[in-house]
Amino acid sequence: SSSSAASDVYKRQGLDRAVRTTNQMLALARAKDASLAEGGFSLEPVDLVVLADGVIRSLLPTARARQMDIGLDADPGPLIVPGAEWLLREAVGNLVDNAIRYTSPGGTITVLVRREPGRLRLSVEDSGPGMSAEDIARAGIRFRRGAAGKNKPGAGLGLAIVGTIAEALGARLVLENRAPLPGLRASLVFSLEPLADVCLLYTSDAADEEDSV
């Protein structure tokens, strides 16, 4: 019957929400553990272009199921930041996943990686409803979804996870509407000031690999 089918759909949606919330709680706990661990965690050179491309590929089936146009727009690379690859993948994955969830079917999502004076910026832009100034100001509060997030699966943990990871890695999470265009721009901004040693290590390792070939 139609009522039975509707009940099944409701149960599946409830299960999806529970699974997503559990996974996000675990991700938030891992991010906090990494930032609070004694001695922190070891930094490694991470190419933001390669990372972004991998995240897009992993979420491409979800975007295509919603008939979304998703792509990467990056400055010539490599664009290297010191970080933990698994943490950065978690952060960027959450930003892209949020964009997919809050953008209407048929919308557009672009991941941009830009070199700016003294910093690198990875941004996820979407054509969704954007966020109010109040929601942007309170976006890092766990379980707060804001007006755009109502009736969406999940518990509003995505940006809290990204904010925690950004803080642990010395980056900044910047949220802004794309006015006059519709949609939101969520950016991770990395300072290049302490990058020299890491870049030197990366270059040295690459040279060693070439010598060994």
mmCIF file of C-alpha atoms in Angstrom:
data_model
loop_
_atom_site.group_PDB
_atom_site.id
_atom_site.type_symbol
_atom_site.label_atom_id
_atom_site.label_comp_id
_atom_site.label_asym_id
_atom_site.label_seq_id
_atom_site.Cartn_x
_atom_site.Cartn_y
_atom_site.Cartn_z
ATOM 1 C CA SER A 1 0.000 0.000 0.000
ATOM 2 C CA SER A 2 1.025 3.624 -0.419
ATOM 3 C CA SER A 3 1.047 4.168 3.339
ATOM 4 C CA SER A 4 3.360 1.175 3.809
ATOM 5 C CA ALA A 5 5.725 2.456 1.098
ATOM 6 C CA ALA A 6 5.761 5.905 2.666
ATOM 7 C CA SER A 7 6.542 4.336 6.035
ATOM 8 C CA ASP A 8 9.465 2.401 4.505
ATOM 9 C CA VAL A 9 10.858 5.581 2.947
ATOM 10 C CA TYR A 10 10.558 7.413 6.260
ATOM 11 C CA LYS A 11 12.358 4.588 8.069
ATOM 12 C CA ARG A 12 15.170 4.565 5.487
ATOM 13 C CA GLN A 13 15.571 8.326 5.798
ATOM 14 C CA GLY A 14 15.717 8.002 9.570
ATOM 15 C CA LEU A 15 18.378 5.305 9.277
ATOM 16 C CA ASP A 16 20.376 7.422 6.814
ATOM 17 C CA ARG A 17 20.275 10.345 9.242
ATOM 18 C CA ALA A 18 21.395 8.147 12.135
ATOM 19 C CA VAL A 19 24.280 6.644 10.141
ATOM 20 C CA ARG A 20 25.424 10.051 8.859
ATOM 21 C CA THR A 21 25.240 11.605 12.329
ATOM 22 C CA THR A 22 27.248 8.712 13.814
ATOM 23 C CA ASN A 23 29.903 8.961 11.098
ATOM 24 C CA GLN A 24 30.178 12.722 11.566
ATOM 25 C CA MET A 25 30.438 12.396 15.353
ATOM 26 C CA LEU A 26 33.303 9.932 14.848
ATOM 27 C CA ALA A 27 34.977 12.303 12.379
ATOM 28 C CA LEU A 28 34.655 15.212 14.803
ATOM 29 C CA ALA A 29 36.119 13.084 17.600
ATOM 30 C CA ARG A 30 39.071 12.078 15.385
ATOM 31 C CA ALA A 31 39.705 15.708 14.473
ATOM 32 C CA LYS A 32 39.639 16.765 18.128
ATOM 33 C CA ASP A 33 41.859 13.856 19.145
ATOM 34 C CA ALA A 34 44.387 14.859 16.498
ATOM 35 C CA SER A 35 44.437 18.472 17.686
ATOM 36 C CA LEU A 36 44.733 17.514 21.366
ATOM 37 C CA ALA A 37 47.195 14.639 21.045
ATOM 38 C CA GLU A 38 50.453 15.080 22.933
ATOM 39 C CA GLY A 39 52.951 16.524 20.519
ATOM 40 C CA GLY A 40 50.228 17.037 17.966
ATOM 41 C CA PHE A 41 50.596 15.097 14.716
ATOM 42 C CA SER A 42 53.349 14.993 12.133
ATOM 43 C CA LEU A 43 52.921 17.379 9.213
ATOM 44 C CA GLU A 44 53.465 16.219 5.665
ATOM 45 C CA PRO A 45 53.368 18.071 2.342
ATOM 46 C CA VAL A 46 49.874 17.820 0.854
ATOM 47 C CA ASP A 47 49.064 18.919 -2.695
ATOM 48 C CA LEU A 48 45.657 20.619 -2.489
ATOM 49 C CA VAL A 49 44.999 20.073 -6.208
ATOM 50 C CA VAL A 50 45.531 16.315 -5.974
ATOM 51 C CA LEU A 51 43.501 16.185 -2.755
ATOM 52 C CA ALA A 52 40.584 18.143 -4.231
ATOM 53 C CA ASP A 53 40.562 15.982 -7.352
ATOM 54 C CA GLY A 54 40.391 12.823 -5.227
ATOM 55 C CA VAL A 55 37.510 14.170 -3.127
ATOM 56 C CA ILE A 56 35.548 15.173 -6.245
ATOM 57 C CA ARG A 57 36.046 11.735 -7.776
ATOM 58 C CA SER A 58 34.863 10.010 -4.600
ATOM 59 C CA LEU A 59 31.661 12.098 -4.463
ATOM 60 C CA LEU A 60 31.009 12.189 -8.207
ATOM 61 C CA PRO A 61 28.375 9.392 -8.126
ATOM 62 C CA THR A 62 26.387 11.304 -5.469
ATOM 63 C CA ALA A 63 26.556 14.531 -7.485
ATOM 64 C CA ARG A 64 25.583 12.782 -10.715
ATOM 65 C CA ALA A 65 22.616 11.128 -9.019
ATOM 66 C CA ARG A 66 21.347 14.662 -8.350
ATOM 67 C CA GLN A 67 22.240 15.765 -11.903
ATOM 68 C CA MET A 68 24.778 18.264 -10.622
ATOM 69 C CA ASP A 69 27.680 19.766 -12.535
ATOM 70 C CA ILE A 70 30.748 19.403 -10.289
ATOM 71 C CA GLY A 71 34.282 20.285 -11.267
ATOM 72 C CA LEU A 72 37.755 21.476 -10.281
ATOM 73 C CA ASP A 73 39.287 24.850 -11.162
ATOM 74 C CA ALA A 74 42.893 25.070 -9.963
ATOM 75 C CA ASP A 75 45.915 27.265 -10.545
ATOM 76 C CA PRO A 76 48.945 25.453 -12.003
ATOM 77 C CA GLY A 77 50.332 23.155 -9.327
ATOM 78 C CA PRO A 78 51.559 21.590 -7.276
ATOM 79 C CA LEU A 79 50.015 23.747 -4.572
ATOM 80 C CA ILE A 80 51.526 22.368 -1.371
ATOM 81 C CA VAL A 81 50.511 22.986 2.243
ATOM 82 C CA PRO A 82 51.879 21.333 5.392
ATOM 83 C CA GLY A 83 49.149 19.185 6.911
ATOM 84 C CA ALA A 84 47.784 15.737 7.588
ATOM 85 C CA GLU A 85 46.336 14.294 4.388
ATOM 86 C CA TRP A 86 43.587 12.328 6.122
ATOM 87 C CA LEU A 87 42.422 15.384 8.073
ATOM 88 C CA LEU A 88 42.402 17.618 4.999
ATOM 89 C CA ARG A 89 40.516 14.973 3.025
ATOM 90 C CA GLU A 90 37.914 14.838 5.805
ATOM 91 C CA ALA A 91 37.555 18.637 5.791
ATOM 92 C CA VAL A 92 37.290 19.056 2.017
ATOM 93 C CA GLY A 93 34.993 16.044 1.780
ATOM 94 C CA ASN A 94 32.616 17.651 4.273
ATOM 95 C CA LEU A 95 32.603 20.947 2.354
ATOM 96 C CA VAL A 96 31.805 19.224 -0.950
ATOM 97 C CA ASP A 97 29.240 16.933 0.681
ATOM 98 C CA ASN A 98 27.507 19.955 2.246
ATOM 99 C CA ALA A 99 27.406 21.685 -1.130
ATOM 100 C CA ILE A 100 25.817 18.616 -2.734
ATOM 101 C CA ARG A 101 23.207 18.317 0.006
ATOM 102 C CA TYR A 102 22.178 21.978 0.089
ATOM 103 C CA THR A 103 22.159 22.639 -3.661
ATOM 104 C CA SER A 104 19.039 21.844 -5.671
ATOM 105 C CA PRO A 105 19.222 19.060 -8.281
ATOM 106 C CA GLY A 106 20.722 20.357 -11.500
ATOM 107 C CA GLY A 107 22.896 22.869 -9.632
ATOM 108 C CA THR A 108 26.589 23.643 -9.983
ATOM 109 C CA ILE A 109 29.480 22.998 -7.574
ATOM 110 C CA THR A 110 33.052 24.122 -8.218
ATOM 111 C CA VAL A 111 36.130 23.396 -6.125
ATOM 112 C CA LEU A 112 38.741 26.108 -6.634
ATOM 113 C CA VAL A 113 42.383 26.020 -5.542
ATOM 114 C CA ARG A 114 44.104 29.384 -5.765
ATOM 115 C CA ARG A 115 47.536 30.778 -4.987
ATOM 116 C CA GLU A 116 47.247 34.209 -3.359
ATOM 117 C CA PRO A 117 49.917 36.508 -1.906
ATOM 118 C CA GLY A 118 51.265 34.701 1.153
ATOM 119 C CA ARG A 119 48.609 31.995 1.192
ATOM 120 C CA LEU A 120 46.740 29.223 -0.601
ATOM 121 C CA ARG A 121 42.942 29.054 -0.706
ATOM 122 C CA LEU A 122 40.745 26.030 -1.383
ATOM 123 C CA SER A 123 37.129 27.038 -1.935
ATOM 124 C CA VAL A 124 33.933 25.100 -2.560
ATOM 125 C CA GLU A 125 31.333 27.200 -4.371
ATOM 126 C CA ASP A 126 27.748 26.111 -4.964
ATOM 127 C CA SER A 127 24.590 27.496 -6.539
ATOM 128 C CA GLY A 128 22.431 26.703 -3.507
ATOM 129 C CA PRO A 129 20.467 29.032 -1.207
ATOM 130 C CA GLY A 130 23.508 30.421 0.634
ATOM 131 C CA MET A 131 23.392 31.268 4.342
ATOM 132 C CA SER A 132 22.116 34.167 6.404
ATOM 133 C CA ALA A 133 24.616 36.382 8.242
ATOM 134 C CA GLU A 134 23.423 34.876 11.533
ATOM 135 C CA ASP A 135 23.892 31.315 10.291
ATOM 136 C CA ILE A 136 27.389 32.133 8.990
ATOM 137 C CA ALA A 137 28.342 33.638 12.360
ATOM 138 C CA ARG A 138 27.153 30.521 14.193
ATOM 139 C CA ALA A 139 28.076 27.909 11.580
ATOM 140 C CA GLY A 140 30.698 26.190 13.726
ATOM 141 C CA ILE A 141 28.246 25.346 16.506
ATOM 142 C CA ARG A 142 27.504 21.645 16.519
ATOM 143 C CA PHE A 143 23.989 20.551 15.548
ATOM 144 C CA ARG A 144 23.055 24.027 14.296
ATOM 145 C CA ARG A 145 22.046 23.715 10.670
ATOM 146 C CA GLY A 146 20.531 27.122 9.926
ATOM 147 C CA ALA A 147 17.532 27.864 7.729
ATOM 148 C CA ALA A 148 19.053 26.323 4.593
ATOM 149 C CA GLY A 149 19.694 23.040 6.381
ATOM 150 C CA LYS A 150 16.210 22.318 7.652
ATOM 151 C CA ASN A 151 14.700 19.060 6.395
ATOM 152 C CA LYS A 152 18.124 17.879 5.215
ATOM 153 C CA PRO A 153 19.639 14.616 6.476
ATOM 154 C CA GLY A 154 22.361 15.030 9.068
ATOM 155 C CA ALA A 155 22.775 17.001 12.271
ATOM 156 C CA GLY A 156 24.748 20.067 11.217
ATOM 157 C CA LEU A 157 28.118 18.649 12.138
ATOM 158 C CA GLY A 158 29.861 19.177 8.806
ATOM 159 C CA LEU A 159 31.082 22.732 9.344
ATOM 160 C CA ALA A 160 31.970 22.011 12.971
ATOM 161 C CA ILE A 161 34.247 19.220 11.727
ATOM 162 C CA VAL A 162 35.822 21.472 9.095
ATOM 163 C CA GLY A 163 36.341 24.277 11.632
ATOM 164 C CA THR A 164 37.988 21.911 14.119
ATOM 165 C CA ILE A 165 40.336 20.527 11.451
ATOM 166 C CA ALA A 166 41.194 24.024 10.184
ATOM 167 C CA GLU A 167 42.080 25.129 13.704
ATOM 168 C CA ALA A 168 44.225 22.029 14.269
ATOM 169 C CA LEU A 169 46.172 22.719 11.061
ATOM 170 C CA GLY A 170 46.529 26.462 11.569
ATOM 171 C CA ALA A 171 44.183 27.273 8.691
ATOM 172 C CA ARG A 172 41.011 29.401 8.621
ATOM 173 C CA LEU A 173 37.487 28.470 7.572
ATOM 174 C CA VAL A 174 35.829 31.386 5.758
ATOM 175 C CA LEU A 175 32.137 31.338 4.794
ATOM 176 C CA GLU A 176 30.625 33.948 2.492
ATOM 177 C CA ASN A 177 27.711 34.243 0.096
ATOM 178 C CA ARG A 178 28.573 34.578 -3.580
ATOM 179 C CA ALA A 179 26.512 37.762 -4.067
ATOM 180 C CA PRO A 180 25.331 38.814 -6.545
ATOM 181 C CA LEU A 181 25.396 35.169 -7.648
ATOM 182 C CA PRO A 182 23.317 32.657 -5.666
ATOM 183 C CA GLY A 183 25.044 30.180 -3.404
ATOM 184 C CA LEU A 184 27.763 29.843 -0.782
ATOM 185 C CA ARG A 185 31.560 29.967 -0.930
ATOM 186 C CA ALA A 186 33.247 27.941 1.830
ATOM 187 C CA SER A 187 37.029 28.346 1.901
ATOM 188 C CA LEU A 188 39.990 26.885 3.726
ATOM 189 C CA VAL A 189 42.772 29.489 3.814
ATOM 190 C CA PHE A 190 46.345 28.345 4.483
ATOM 191 C CA SER A 191 49.184 30.737 5.342
ATOM 192 C CA LEU A 192 52.396 30.063 3.427
ATOM 193 C CA GLU A 193 54.647 31.710 6.025
ATOM 194 C CA PRO A 194 55.884 28.493 7.726
ATOM 195 C CA LEU A 195 55.915 26.531 4.479
ATOM 196 C CA ALA A 196 59.597 26.837 3.483
ATOM 197 C CA ASP A 197 60.869 23.841 5.463
ATOM 198 C CA VAL A 198 58.065 21.597 4.266
ATOM 199 C CA CYS A 199 58.558 22.624 0.626
ATOM 200 C CA LEU A 200 62.283 22.006 0.994
ATOM 201 C CA LEU A 201 61.571 18.553 2.411
ATOM 202 C CA TYR A 202 59.127 17.835 -0.415
ATOM 203 C CA THR A 203 61.627 18.973 -3.072
ATOM 204 C CA SER A 204 64.413 16.965 -1.473
ATOM 205 C CA ASP A 205 62.286 13.806 -1.289
ATOM 206 C CA ALA A 206 61.217 14.224 -4.915
ATOM 207 C CA ALA A 207 64.841 14.667 -5.985
ATOM 208 C CA ASP A 208 65.855 11.544 -4.053
ATOM 209 C CA GLU A 209 63.134 9.561 -5.828
ATOM 210 C CA GLU A 210 64.332 10.797 -9.227
ATOM 211 C CA ASP A 211 67.927 9.870 -8.376
ATOM 212 C CA SER A 212 66.870 6.375 -7.370
ATOM 213 C CA VAL A 213 65.038 5.743 -10.649
#
